[in-house]
Coordinates of C-alpha atoms in Angstrom, one line a residue:
M1 CA 45.9 -25.3 0.7
T2 CA 45.7 -25.0 4.8
F3 CA 43.5 -22.5 4.1
I4 CA 40.8 -24.7 1.9
A5 CA 41.3 -27.0 4.2
I6 CA 40.0 -25.2 7.4
Q7 CA 37.2 -23.5 5.0
C8 CA 36.4 -27.0 4.4
L9 CA 36.0 -28.0 7.9
N10 CA 33.8 -24.6 8.2
G11 CA 31.4 -26.0 5.3
L12 CA 31.1 -29.2 7.6
S13 CA 30.2 -27.4 10.6
Y14 CA 27.7 -25.6 9.0
A15 CA 26.7 -28.9 7.2
T16 CA 25.3 -30.2 10.6
T17 CA 22.7 -27.0 11.0
L18 CA 21.8 -27.6 7.2
F19 CA 21.6 -31.3 7.8
L20 CA 19.2 -31.2 11.0
M21 CA 16.9 -28.4 9.7
A22 CA 16.5 -31.0 6.2
A23 CA 16.1 -34.0 8.1
G24 CA 13.2 -32.4 9.9
L25 CA 11.6 -31.1 6.9
T26 CA 12.1 -34.6 5.2
L27 CA 10.6 -36.8 8.2
I28 CA 7.6 -34.3 7.9
F29 CA 7.3 -34.9 4.4
G30 CA 8.0 -38.4 4.0
V31 CA 5.2 -39.1 6.6
T32 CA 2.5 -36.3 6.0
R33 CA 3.1 -35.1 2.5
I34 CA 3.2 -31.7 4.1
V35 CA 5.8 -29.0 2.5
N36 CA 6.2 -26.9 5.6
F37 CA 7.6 -23.6 4.9
A38 CA 7.3 -23.0 8.6
H39 CA 9.8 -25.3 9.3
G40 CA 12.5 -22.3 10.0
S41 CA 9.8 -20.7 12.7
F42 CA 10.5 -23.7 14.7
F43 CA 14.4 -23.6 14.3
M44 CA 14.0 -19.4 15.2
L45 CA 11.8 -20.8 18.4
G46 CA 14.5 -23.3 19.6
A47 CA 17.4 -20.6 19.4
L48 CA 15.1 -17.8 20.9
F49 CA 14.1 -19.9 23.9
T50 CA 17.5 -21.2 24.8
A51 CA 19.2 -17.9 24.4
H52 CA 16.9 -16.5 26.9
W53 CA 17.1 -19.1 29.4
V54 CA 20.7 -19.0 29.4
T55 CA 21.1 -15.1 29.5
R56 CA 18.0 -13.6 31.4
W57 CA 16.2 -16.2 32.7
Y58 CA 18.8 -18.7 34.0
P59 CA 21.8 -16.9 33.5
A60 CA 23.9 -19.0 35.7
W61 CA 23.2 -22.3 33.3
G62 CA 25.4 -20.2 30.8
D63 CA 28.2 -21.6 32.9
S64 CA 28.1 -24.8 33.2
A65 CA 28.4 -27.2 29.9
L66 CA 26.0 -29.9 31.1
L67 CA 23.4 -27.4 32.0
Y68 CA 24.2 -25.5 29.0
A69 CA 23.4 -28.3 27.0
V70 CA 20.1 -29.3 29.0
A71 CA 19.1 -25.9 28.0
M72 CA 19.3 -26.8 24.2
L73 CA 17.4 -29.8 24.8
L74 CA 14.9 -27.7 26.5
G75 CA 14.6 -25.6 23.3
A76 CA 14.5 -28.3 20.8
I77 CA 11.6 -29.8 23.6
G78 CA 9.9 -26.1 23.3
A79 CA 10.0 -26.1 19.4
G80 CA 8.6 -29.7 19.3
F81 CA 5.4 -29.2 21.8
A82 CA 4.8 -25.7 19.3
G83 CA 5.4 -28.3 16.3
A84 CA 2.7 -30.6 18.1
V85 CA -0.3 -27.7 18.4
A86 CA 0.6 -26.9 14.7
E87 CA 0.0 -30.2 14.1
F88 CA -3.2 -30.5 15.7
V89 CA -4.9 -27.0 14.6
L90 CA -3.7 -26.5 11.7
L91 CA -1.4 -29.6 9.5
R92 CA -4.2 -32.6 10.2
R93 CA -6.1 -30.5 8.5
L94 CA -4.1 -30.1 5.2
Y95 CA -3.5 -33.9 5.0
G96 CA -4.4 -34.6 1.5
A97 CA -4.5 -31.5 0.0
P98 CA -2.7 -29.8 -2.8
E99 CA 1.0 -29.3 -2.0
L100 CA 0.6 -25.6 -3.0
Y101 CA -1.7 -24.9 -0.7
Q102 CA 0.2 -26.6 2.0
L103 CA 3.0 -24.3 1.2
V104 CA 0.6 -21.1 1.6
A105 CA -0.8 -22.1 4.6
T106 CA 2.4 -23.0 6.6
F107 CA 4.0 -19.8 5.4
G108 CA 0.4 -17.9 7.2
L109 CA 1.8 -20.2 9.9
S110 CA 4.9 -18.8 9.7
L111 CA 3.7 -15.2 9.9
T112 CA 2.1 -16.1 12.9
L113 CA 4.5 -17.8 14.8
S114 CA 6.9 -15.1 14.4
D115 CA 4.6 -12.4 15.4
A116 CA 3.8 -14.6 18.1
M117 CA 7.6 -14.3 19.2
R118 CA 8.1 -11.1 18.7
W119 CA 5.5 -10.3 21.0
G120 CA 6.8 -13.2 23.8
F121 CA 10.6 -12.4 23.3
G122 CA 10.6 -8.9 22.2
P123 CA 12.4 -7.5 18.8
E124 CA 15.7 -7.4 20.2
E125 CA 18.3 -9.6 19.1
V126 CA 20.0 -11.9 22.0
F127 CA 23.8 -12.9 22.0
A128 CA 23.9 -16.3 24.0
P129 CA 27.5 -16.7 26.0
R130 CA 30.2 -19.5 24.3
F131 CA 30.0 -22.9 25.3
P132 CA 31.5 -23.8 28.6
G133 CA 34.4 -25.7 28.6
L134 CA 35.1 -25.2 24.3
K135 CA 35.3 -21.6 24.2
G136 CA 38.5 -21.9 23.0
S137 CA 40.4 -23.3 19.7
V138 CA 42.6 -26.1 18.4
E139 CA 45.6 -26.0 16.0
L140 CA 45.5 -27.5 12.4
W141 CA 48.0 -27.4 9.6
G142 CA 49.1 -24.2 11.5
E143 CA 45.6 -22.7 11.5
Y144 CA 43.3 -22.3 14.6
F145 CA 39.8 -24.1 14.3
P146 CA 37.2 -23.2 16.9
Q147 CA 36.6 -26.6 19.3
Y148 CA 33.0 -25.8 19.4
Q149 CA 32.8 -26.3 15.9
L150 CA 34.4 -29.5 15.8
L151 CA 31.8 -31.2 18.2
T152 CA 29.0 -29.5 15.5
I153 CA 30.8 -31.3 12.8
A154 CA 30.8 -34.9 14.7
L155 CA 27.4 -34.5 15.8
G156 CA 26.2 -34.5 12.3
P157 CA 26.8 -38.1 11.6
L158 CA 25.8 -39.0 15.1
I159 CA 22.6 -37.7 14.4
W160 CA 21.7 -39.5 11.0
L161 CA 23.4 -42.8 12.7
G162 CA 20.7 -42.2 15.5
L163 CA 17.7 -41.4 12.7
Y164 CA 19.0 -44.2 11.4
L165 CA 18.6 -46.7 14.3
W166 CA 15.6 -45.0 15.5
L167 CA 13.9 -45.9 11.7
H168 CA 15.1 -49.2 10.8
R169 CA 15.3 -50.7 14.8
T170 CA 12.2 -49.6 16.3
R171 CA 8.6 -50.5 15.9
F172 CA 7.8 -47.0 16.1
G173 CA 10.3 -46.1 13.4
Q174 CA 9.5 -49.1 11.0
R175 CA 5.7 -47.9 10.9
L176 CA 7.0 -44.3 10.2
R177 CA 9.0 -45.9 7.3
A178 CA 5.6 -47.9 6.2
A179 CA 3.9 -44.8 6.4
T180 CA 5.9 -42.8 4.0
Q181 CA 5.9 -46.0 1.4
D182 CA 1.6 -46.6 1.5
R183 CA -0.2 -44.9 4.1
A184 CA -3.2 -46.4 3.2
M185 CA -2.2 -49.9 3.5
L186 CA -0.6 -49.7 6.9
A187 CA -4.3 -48.3 8.1
A188 CA -5.9 -50.6 6.2
L189 CA -3.6 -53.3 8.4
G190 CA -5.3 -51.8 11.5
V191 CA -2.5 -49.4 12.0
N192 CA -3.8 -45.8 13.3
P193 CA -1.8 -43.0 11.2
K194 CA -3.0 -39.8 13.3
P195 CA -0.1 -40.9 16.0
L196 CA 2.3 -41.4 13.4
M197 CA 1.9 -38.3 11.7
L198 CA 1.5 -36.2 14.9
G199 CA 5.3 -37.8 16.2
A200 CA 6.9 -37.1 12.9
V201 CA 6.1 -33.2 13.1
V202 CA 6.9 -33.3 16.7
V203 CA 10.2 -35.1 15.8
G204 CA 11.2 -32.9 12.8
C205 CA 10.4 -29.6 15.1
M206 CA 12.6 -31.0 17.6
L207 CA 15.5 -30.9 15.0
A208 CA 14.6 -27.8 13.7
G209 CA 14.6 -26.5 17.0
L210 CA 18.0 -28.4 18.3
G211 CA 19.6 -26.8 15.2
G212 CA 18.8 -23.5 16.4
A213 CA 19.8 -23.9 20.0
L214 CA 23.3 -25.3 18.1
Q215 CA 23.9 -22.2 16.7
L216 CA 23.8 -20.0 19.7
P217 CA 27.6 -20.1 20.5
R218 CA 28.0 -19.0 16.9
E219 CA 25.6 -16.1 15.7
P220 CA 22.8 -14.3 18.0
A221 CA 19.4 -15.1 18.3
T222 CA 17.4 -12.8 15.9
L223 CA 13.5 -12.4 14.7
Q224 CA 14.9 -13.3 11.5
M225 CA 16.6 -16.5 11.1
D226 CA 13.7 -18.3 10.1
V227 CA 13.6 -16.7 6.3
N228 CA 17.4 -17.2 6.5
V229 CA 17.7 -20.1 7.1
V230 CA 14.3 -22.0 5.6
V231 CA 15.3 -20.7 2.3
E232 CA 18.7 -23.0 2.0
T233 CA 17.1 -25.7 4.3
F234 CA 14.8 -26.1 1.4
V235 CA 17.4 -26.0 -1.6
V236 CA 19.3 -28.6 0.8
V237 CA 16.2 -31.1 0.8
V238 CA 15.1 -30.5 -3.0
T239 CA 18.7 -30.9 -4.1
G240 CA 19.1 -34.3 -1.8
G241 CA 15.4 -35.6 -3.0
L242 CA 12.5 -35.1 -1.3
G243 CA 11.7 -38.1 1.4
S244 CA 15.5 -39.1 1.5
I245 CA 17.2 -38.7 4.7
A246 CA 20.2 -40.2 3.1
G247 CA 20.4 -37.4 0.3
A248 CA 19.5 -35.0 3.0
F249 CA 22.6 -35.4 4.6
F250 CA 24.8 -36.1 1.5
A251 CA 23.4 -32.6 0.1
A252 CA 23.7 -30.6 3.0
L253 CA 27.4 -31.7 3.1
L254 CA 27.4 -30.4 -0.9
I255 CA 25.7 -27.4 -0.1
G256 CA 28.1 -26.1 3.2
L257 CA 31.1 -26.6 1.1
V258 CA 29.8 -24.7 -1.5
H259 CA 28.8 -22.5 1.1
A260 CA 32.0 -22.4 3.0
L261 CA 34.4 -21.8 0.2
G262 CA 31.8 -19.3 -1.9
I263 CA 32.1 -16.9 1.5
S264 CA 35.9 -17.3 1.0
F265 CA 36.7 -16.8 -3.0
F266 CA 33.6 -15.5 -3.9
P267 CA 31.7 -13.9 -1.0
Q268 CA 29.7 -11.2 -3.3
A269 CA 28.6 -14.3 -5.2
T270 CA 27.9 -16.7 -2.5
L271 CA 23.9 -17.1 -2.6
V272 CA 24.3 -17.1 -6.1
L273 CA 26.4 -20.4 -6.3
V274 CA 24.6 -22.0 -3.6
F275 CA 21.4 -22.2 -5.9
L276 CA 23.4 -22.4 -9.0
T277 CA 24.4 -25.7 -7.2
M278 CA 20.7 -27.0 -6.8
A279 CA 19.6 -26.3 -9.9
V280 CA 22.7 -28.0 -11.9
V281 CA 22.2 -30.8 -9.7
L282 CA 18.1 -30.9 -10.8
V283 CA 18.7 -30.2 -14.6
I284 CA 21.0 -33.5 -14.4
R285 CA 18.6 -35.5 -12.3
P286 CA 15.5 -33.8 -11.9
Q287 CA 14.7 -35.8 -8.5
G288 CA 17.6 -34.9 -6.5
I289 CA 20.4 -37.0 -5.7
S290 CA 18.4 -39.6 -4.0
G291 CA 15.3 -38.5 -4.2
V292 CA 12.1 -40.8 -6.3
S293 CA 11.0 -39.7 -9.9
A294 CA 9.4 -36.2 -9.4
A295 CA 5.8 -37.1 -11.0
A296 CA 5.2 -38.8 -7.1
H297 CA 5.2 -35.3 -5.8
E298 CA 3.7 -33.2 -8.2
M299 CA 2.5 -30.1 -7.3
G300 CA 0.7 -29.2 -10.6
G301 CA -1.3 -32.5 -10.2
G302 CA -2.6 -30.9 -6.8
V303 CA -3.7 -27.8 -8.6
R304 CA -5.8 -30.4 -11.4
E305 CA -7.1 -32.1 -8.2
V306 CA -8.3 -28.9 -7.1
A307 CA -10.1 -28.3 -10.9
Q308 CA -11.6 -31.2 -11.3
K309 CA -13.1 -30.6 -7.7
F310 CA -14.4 -27.1 -8.0
R311 CA -15.0 -27.3 -11.8
G312 CA -18.7 -26.7 -11.0
L313 CA -18.2 -23.6 -8.9
S314 CA -17.3 -21.5 -11.6
L315 CA -19.2 -17.7 -11.4
G316 CA -22.2 -16.5 -13.5
R317 CA -22.4 -13.6 -15.8
F318 CA -24.2 -11.7 -12.6
W319 CA -21.1 -12.4 -10.3
Q320 CA -19.1 -11.2 -13.1
S321 CA -20.8 -8.5 -14.0
A322 CA -21.0 -7.4 -10.4
L323 CA -17.4 -7.8 -9.4
A324 CA -16.4 -6.1 -13.0
L325 CA -18.5 -3.1 -11.8
G326 CA -17.2 -3.1 -8.2
L327 CA -13.8 -2.7 -10.0
A328 CA -14.7 0.1 -12.0
L329 CA -16.7 1.6 -8.8
L330 CA -13.4 0.9 -6.7
A331 CA -11.0 2.8 -9.2
G332 CA -13.4 5.6 -9.6
L333 CA -13.5 6.0 -5.6
A334 CA -9.4 5.9 -5.5
W335 CA -9.5 8.7 -8.1
A336 CA -11.4 10.6 -5.8
G337 CA -10.0 9.9 -2.4
G338 CA -7.1 12.0 -2.6
P339 CA -3.2 10.5 -2.8
Y340 CA -3.5 7.7 -0.4
W341 CA -5.9 5.8 -1.7
Q342 CA -4.8 6.7 -5.7
T343 CA -1.4 5.2 -4.4
L344 CA -2.9 1.9 -3.0
A345 CA -5.5 1.8 -5.8
A346 CA -2.3 1.3 -8.3
D347 CA -0.4 -0.9 -6.0
A348 CA -3.8 -3.2 -6.3
L349 CA -3.6 -3.0 -10.2
I350 CA -0.3 -3.7 -10.6
L351 CA -0.3 -6.6 -7.8
M352 CA -3.4 -8.3 -10.2
I353 CA -1.5 -8.2 -13.5
F354 CA 1.5 -9.6 -11.6
G355 CA -1.1 -12.4 -10.5
I356 CA -3.0 -12.9 -13.1
S357 CA 0.5 -13.3 -14.9
L358 CA 1.3 -16.6 -12.1
Q359 CA -2.6 -17.8 -12.8
A360 CA -2.3 -18.2 -16.1
M361 CA 1.0 -20.3 -15.9
M362 CA -1.0 -22.5 -12.8
A363 CA -4.1 -22.6 -14.1
L364 CA -3.5 -23.7 -17.6
G365 CA -0.7 -25.1 -17.8
G366 CA -0.4 -26.6 -14.0
L367 CA 3.3 -25.0 -13.6
V368 CA 3.9 -23.8 -9.8
S369 CA 6.5 -21.4 -9.3
F370 CA 7.9 -20.3 -6.5
G371 CA 10.2 -17.1 -7.8
H372 CA 8.1 -15.4 -10.1
A373 CA 9.1 -12.6 -8.3
A374 CA 12.5 -12.8 -10.7
F375 CA 10.6 -11.7 -13.9
F376 CA 8.6 -9.2 -11.8
A377 CA 12.5 -7.7 -10.3
L378 CA 13.6 -8.1 -14.2
G379 CA 11.1 -5.6 -15.9
G380 CA 11.3 -3.1 -12.7
Y381 CA 15.1 -3.0 -13.4
G382 CA 14.6 -3.2 -17.1
A383 CA 12.7 -0.4 -17.1
A384 CA 14.4 1.3 -14.4
L385 CA 17.7 1.3 -16.2
S386 CA 16.7 2.3 -20.0
H387 CA 15.5 5.7 -18.4
S388 CA 18.1 6.3 -16.3
L389 CA 21.2 5.3 -18.8
W390 CA 18.9 6.3 -22.0
G391 CA 16.2 8.2 -21.0
A392 CA 13.9 6.2 -22.2
S393 CA 10.1 7.6 -22.0
L394 CA 7.3 5.0 -20.0
P395 CA 6.4 2.8 -23.4
V396 CA 10.2 2.2 -24.4
A397 CA 11.0 1.6 -20.8
L398 CA 7.9 -0.7 -20.7
A399 CA 9.2 -2.8 -23.2
A400 CA 12.5 -2.7 -22.1
G401 CA 11.2 -4.6 -19.1
C402 CA 9.4 -6.9 -21.4
A403 CA 12.0 -8.0 -22.9
A404 CA 14.4 -8.3 -20.2
A405 CA 12.0 -10.7 -18.5
L406 CA 11.5 -12.3 -22.2
V407 CA 15.4 -12.9 -22.3
V408 CA 15.8 -14.6 -19.4
A409 CA 12.7 -17.0 -19.4
A410 CA 13.4 -18.0 -22.8
I411 CA 16.7 -19.3 -21.6
F412 CA 15.3 -20.9 -18.1
G413 CA 12.7 -22.2 -20.0
A414 CA 14.2 -24.9 -21.3
A415 CA 14.4 -26.3 -17.4
V416 CA 11.0 -26.1 -16.8
V417 CA 10.3 -28.4 -19.9
R418 CA 12.2 -31.1 -17.7
S419 CA 11.1 -30.1 -13.6
S420 CA 7.6 -30.1 -12.4
G421 CA 6.1 -30.0 -9.1
V422 CA 8.1 -29.0 -5.9
Y423 CA 11.5 -29.1 -8.6
L424 CA 9.9 -27.0 -10.5
A425 CA 9.1 -24.2 -7.6
M426 CA 12.5 -24.5 -6.4
L427 CA 14.5 -24.0 -9.6
S428 CA 12.1 -20.9 -10.2
L429 CA 13.0 -20.3 -6.4
A430 CA 16.8 -21.0 -7.4
L431 CA 16.3 -17.7 -10.6
A432 CA 14.8 -15.2 -8.6
Q433 CA 17.0 -15.8 -5.3
V434 CA 20.1 -15.4 -8.4
I435 CA 18.3 -12.2 -9.4
W436 CA 17.8 -11.0 -6.0
A437 CA 21.9 -11.8 -5.0
T438 CA 22.9 -9.8 -8.4
A439 CA 20.8 -6.8 -7.6
T440 CA 22.3 -6.9 -4.6
Q441 CA 26.0 -7.3 -5.5
W442 CA 26.3 -5.3 -8.8
V443 CA 26.1 -1.8 -7.0
S444 CA 27.9 0.0 -10.1
L445 CA 24.7 -1.0 -12.1
T446 CA 21.6 -1.8 -9.6
G447 CA 22.7 0.5 -6.8
G448 CA 22.9 -2.7 -4.4
D449 CA 20.7 -1.6 -1.5
N450 CA 19.8 1.4 -2.1
G451 CA 17.7 0.8 -5.4
L452 CA 17.5 2.7 -8.2
I453 CA 15.8 6.1 -6.7
G454 CA 14.5 9.5 -8.4
L455 CA 12.7 8.0 -11.5
V456 CA 10.6 10.2 -13.4
L457 CA 8.5 7.7 -15.7
V458 CA 5.5 9.3 -15.0
E459 CA 4.6 13.2 -14.5
G460 CA 2.8 14.8 -11.7
E461 CA 0.2 16.0 -14.3
G462 CA 0.2 12.6 -15.9
R463 CA -0.9 10.8 -13.0
P464 CA -4.7 10.4 -13.8
L465 CA -3.9 8.9 -17.7
F466 CA -1.5 6.7 -15.7
Y467 CA -4.3 5.3 -13.4
A468 CA -6.4 4.5 -16.6
L469 CA -3.9 2.7 -18.4
L470 CA -3.4 0.4 -14.9
L471 CA -7.3 0.1 -14.7
A472 CA -6.8 -0.9 -18.9
L473 CA -4.2 -2.9 -18.8
A474 CA -5.4 -4.8 -15.8
L475 CA -9.1 -5.8 -17.4
L476 CA -7.0 -6.2 -20.6
S477 CA -5.0 -9.4 -18.7
V478 CA -8.3 -10.2 -17.2
F479 CA -10.0 -10.5 -20.8
A480 CA -7.0 -12.4 -22.4
L481 CA -7.0 -14.7 -19.8
R482 CA -10.4 -15.5 -20.7
H483 CA -10.0 -15.6 -24.1
L484 CA -7.2 -17.5 -23.4
G485 CA -9.0 -20.6 -21.7
R486 CA -11.8 -20.8 -24.0
S487 CA -9.0 -21.3 -27.1
V488 CA -7.5 -24.0 -29.1
L489 CA -4.4 -23.0 -27.5
G490 CA -6.2 -23.0 -23.9
A491 CA -7.7 -26.6 -24.8
A492 CA -4.2 -28.3 -25.7
L493 CA -2.6 -26.9 -22.4
Q494 CA -5.1 -28.0 -19.9
A495 CA -5.2 -31.3 -21.8
S496 CA -1.4 -31.7 -21.2
R497 CA -1.7 -30.5 -17.6
D498 CA -4.6 -33.0 -16.8
A499 CA -2.8 -35.8 -18.6
P500 CA 0.1 -35.1 -20.3
L501 CA 0.9 -38.8 -21.5
R502 CA -2.1 -39.2 -23.5
A503 CA -1.9 -35.5 -24.7
A504 CA 1.6 -36.9 -26.3
A505 CA 0.6 -39.5 -27.4
S506 CA -2.2 -37.5 -29.4
G507 CA 0.2 -35.4 -31.6
L508 CA 0.8 -32.4 -29.0
R509 CA 3.8 -30.8 -28.1
V510 CA 3.7 -30.9 -24.4
G511 CA 7.0 -29.6 -24.0
W512 CA 6.6 -26.4 -26.2
L513 CA 3.4 -25.9 -24.4
K514 CA 4.8 -25.6 -20.9
Y515 CA 7.2 -23.6 -22.6
R516 CA 5.4 -20.9 -24.3
I517 CA 3.1 -20.3 -21.8
F518 CA 5.9 -20.3 -18.9
V519 CA 7.5 -17.5 -20.8
E520 CA 4.5 -15.6 -21.7
S521 CA 3.7 -15.5 -18.3
A522 CA 6.9 -14.1 -17.5
V523 CA 6.8 -11.5 -19.7
L524 CA 3.4 -10.2 -18.5
A525 CA 5.2 -10.5 -15.2
G526 CA 7.9 -7.9 -16.5
L527 CA 5.2 -5.3 -17.8
A528 CA 3.9 -5.6 -13.7
G529 CA 7.6 -4.4 -12.7
G530 CA 8.1 -2.1 -15.2
L531 CA 4.5 -0.7 -14.4
F532 CA 5.7 -0.6 -10.7
A533 CA 9.0 1.0 -11.1
A534 CA 7.2 3.7 -13.3
H535 CA 4.8 4.5 -10.3
K536 CA 6.9 4.4 -7.2
G537 CA 9.7 6.1 -8.6
A538 CA 12.4 3.2 -7.4
V539 CA 13.3 -0.1 -7.7
F540 CA 15.0 -2.1 -4.8
P541 CA 16.4 -5.9 -4.3
S542 CA 13.4 -6.5 -2.4
L543 CA 11.4 -6.8 -6.0
A544 CA 13.1 -10.1 -6.5
A545 CA 13.0 -11.6 -2.7
V546 CA 11.0 -14.0 -1.2
S547 CA 7.8 -12.1 0.1
T548 CA 7.0 -10.7 -3.5
S549 CA 6.8 -14.3 -5.0
V550 CA 4.6 -15.5 -1.8
D551 CA 2.6 -11.9 -2.5
A552 CA 1.6 -13.4 -6.1
L553 CA 0.8 -16.7 -4.6
L554 CA -1.5 -15.5 -2.2
V555 CA -3.2 -13.5 -4.9
V556 CA -4.1 -16.1 -7.1
L557 CA -5.1 -18.4 -4.3
L558 CA -7.1 -16.1 -2.2
G559 CA -9.5 -15.3 -4.8
G560 CA -9.0 -18.7 -6.5
V561 CA -6.8 -20.6 -9.2
H562 CA -9.5 -21.4 -11.2
Q563 CA -11.6 -18.6 -11.1
L564 CA -11.3 -15.8 -13.9
W565 CA -11.5 -13.3 -11.2
G566 CA -10.0 -14.5 -8.7
A567 CA -6.2 -12.4 -9.1
V568 CA -8.8 -9.3 -9.4
V569 CA -10.3 -10.4 -5.9
G570 CA -6.9 -11.3 -4.8
S571 CA -5.1 -8.5 -5.2
V572 CA -7.6 -6.0 -3.7
V573 CA -8.3 -8.0 -0.4
L574 CA -4.3 -8.6 0.3
S575 CA -3.8 -4.9 -0.6
Y576 CA -6.3 -3.0 1.1
A577 CA -6.3 -5.6 4.2
G578 CA -2.2 -5.2 4.8
A579 CA -2.5 -1.4 4.4
E580 CA -5.1 -1.5 6.7
L581 CA -3.5 -3.7 9.1
G582 CA -0.7 -2.1 9.0
R583 CA -1.9 0.9 9.7
E584 CA -3.9 0.1 13.0
V585 CA -2.8 -3.1 14.6
T586 CA 0.7 -3.8 15.6
Y587 CA 1.0 -7.7 15.3
W588 CA -0.7 -7.1 11.4
R589 CA 1.8 -10.0 10.1
G590 CA 0.5 -12.3 12.8
L591 CA -3.3 -11.5 11.7
L592 CA -2.7 -12.1 8.0
G593 CA -1.1 -15.3 8.6
L594 CA -4.3 -16.2 10.8
F595 CA -6.5 -14.9 7.7
I596 CA -4.4 -17.1 5.2
M597 CA -4.8 -20.4 6.9
L598 CA -8.2 -19.7 7.3
I599 CA -8.7 -19.3 3.5
M600 CA -6.5 -22.6 2.8
V601 CA -8.4 -24.7 4.9
A602 CA -12.2 -23.3 5.1
A603 CA -11.8 -22.3 1.4
P604 CA -9.1 -23.6 -0.9
S605 CA -10.4 -22.9 -3.7
G606 CA -10.3 -19.1 -2.8
L607 CA -12.8 -16.5 -1.9
L608 CA -14.6 -16.6 -5.0
S609 CA -16.1 -20.1 -5.0
L610 CA -17.7 -19.0 -1.5
G611 CA -19.8 -16.7 -4.1
G612 CA -20.1 -20.0 -6.2
L613 CA -21.2 -22.4 -3.3
L614 CA -23.8 -19.7 -1.9
A615 CA -25.1 -19.2 -5.5
R616 CA -25.9 -22.8 -5.8
L617 CA -27.5 -23.2 -2.2
G618 CA -29.9 -20.3 -3.4
R619 CA -30.6 -21.8 -6.7
R620 CA -31.2 -25.4 -4.8
R621 CA -33.4 -23.3 -1.9
L622 CA -35.6 -21.7 -4.6
R623 CA -36.5 -24.8 -6.2
A624 CA -37.4 -26.2 -3.0
D625 CA -39.7 -23.9 -1.8
P626 CA -43.6 -24.5 -2.5
V627 CA -44.8 -21.0 -3.1
S628 CA -42.1 -20.4 -5.9
E629 CA -42.9 -23.2 -7.4
G630 CA -46.7 -22.4 -7.3
A631 CA -46.1 -19.2 -8.4
R632 CA -44.4 -20.7 -11.2

């Protein structure tokens, strides 16, 4: 019992960090309605700024408790200033945009901020000194517990109380609360919402920066801190309920305790336990502990808005034929261009199939997955294991990968019917993290971090035939999506997406339709994963990582969710641009992040929408040309 009590204290100490992050993210979302994926970057900025301040710039500050605390506050202020710049440059241009596009744009912001910090602070991790005056430990129940962690435990409730008083007793805080409930009415009453939004972003980023600075006496500041903490922060926010600071506090306590006890008793399954906790809460209460109905934050609704807004921008037959011809020419160039271009073309075709699997679910069903990589990884590992254990050939291995994705999707799909929007996105992310943790920890079966290597699913002389198979499957996926969109099933899916209550009243089985498109998309993603295993000859746990899911989202959004050839264009652009930037530019991730932000702001309907716009403008100019009129 003494050991459990000490671990609970560890969990409460970690919960303070989670609460600072979650409170900032909740505050930003409540006022601006932006789901900020870059929130972990401000956490990392606060940690790196403070660490450099007390170790390299002003080392004497690390010997004084007061000056160390001031340095932590400066780190928080620096993060708040960076948040103000991000709000002015990017976030205010995303107000009112669908949450999915905000999520992807802020992911681009996180890439840019990460490379900016790599350039400014250097790639090395920084070990800050322990906090002066709190370097020792105290005896509790016969065990020793660090004094500094007792301080962080006390800070959590104090910060929550401070936020409560600020939001309820100050005029600015009351206006922030009003903005979270009805921003349009607040503007109608003569209150300018822009300063409120800026203030919410600055305070939220300062909380994140303070959380990063408070971590320094416990762990070094690194350039990997952002991704590590932002995933668990999203878990806390979604478990507590979007927009609820009180829910974020109690969810942080719950997740912190689960995390600490999991490390003590089930160290290899800690991450699985964290995500399973979130999944259980969302299955029982889909809106989280203290959140409002999931319908109020429906991400799928954002996808519908884009569909209705850009419905007239579909490409004509000329553009579709041009894209098909361009794809064939590109494949032919890769075929004759040597091993590098062949490999890159194969990567693009596999990514294309993976993107189409997500596009079908998003465009027709209105379902958004932030963990679609789970099925990609299941397909890859299913194909790899069937080949390494039983010597399966390529067709059998691909079938095994699809079967693995099918089984998991059939079970997980029951939760999909109950959830929507951000909650569905986070449930899918939970599944992907569970698959990733399983692949990492089940070393005897999956090889752990070393993966499964040496797969020979495609012989050397069979490579040309394999490339032809990839091209055929990619084109078949495009035309299958076209057929599905024009079929009776596609019409029913779109009716369920646009007006689920009316569709149900008309006799459509909305839940079954969502379940079906989800499972079918998962199977296609599993096929893409199996093809990846055959192409690379190896699989690794990174197939289920967040970055893989983001790749699929980028493929869909770069080309256009509701453009038939959107995934084709998105996969080609992402594959070739990423490869060429990686070869020629040191900070290529930052440039890719800038490109993503530009696309999400300037062409939220994707690159192909620009072609549709140009075509329409050309037709209008042709009609207005008097010479053309006279010729006619």
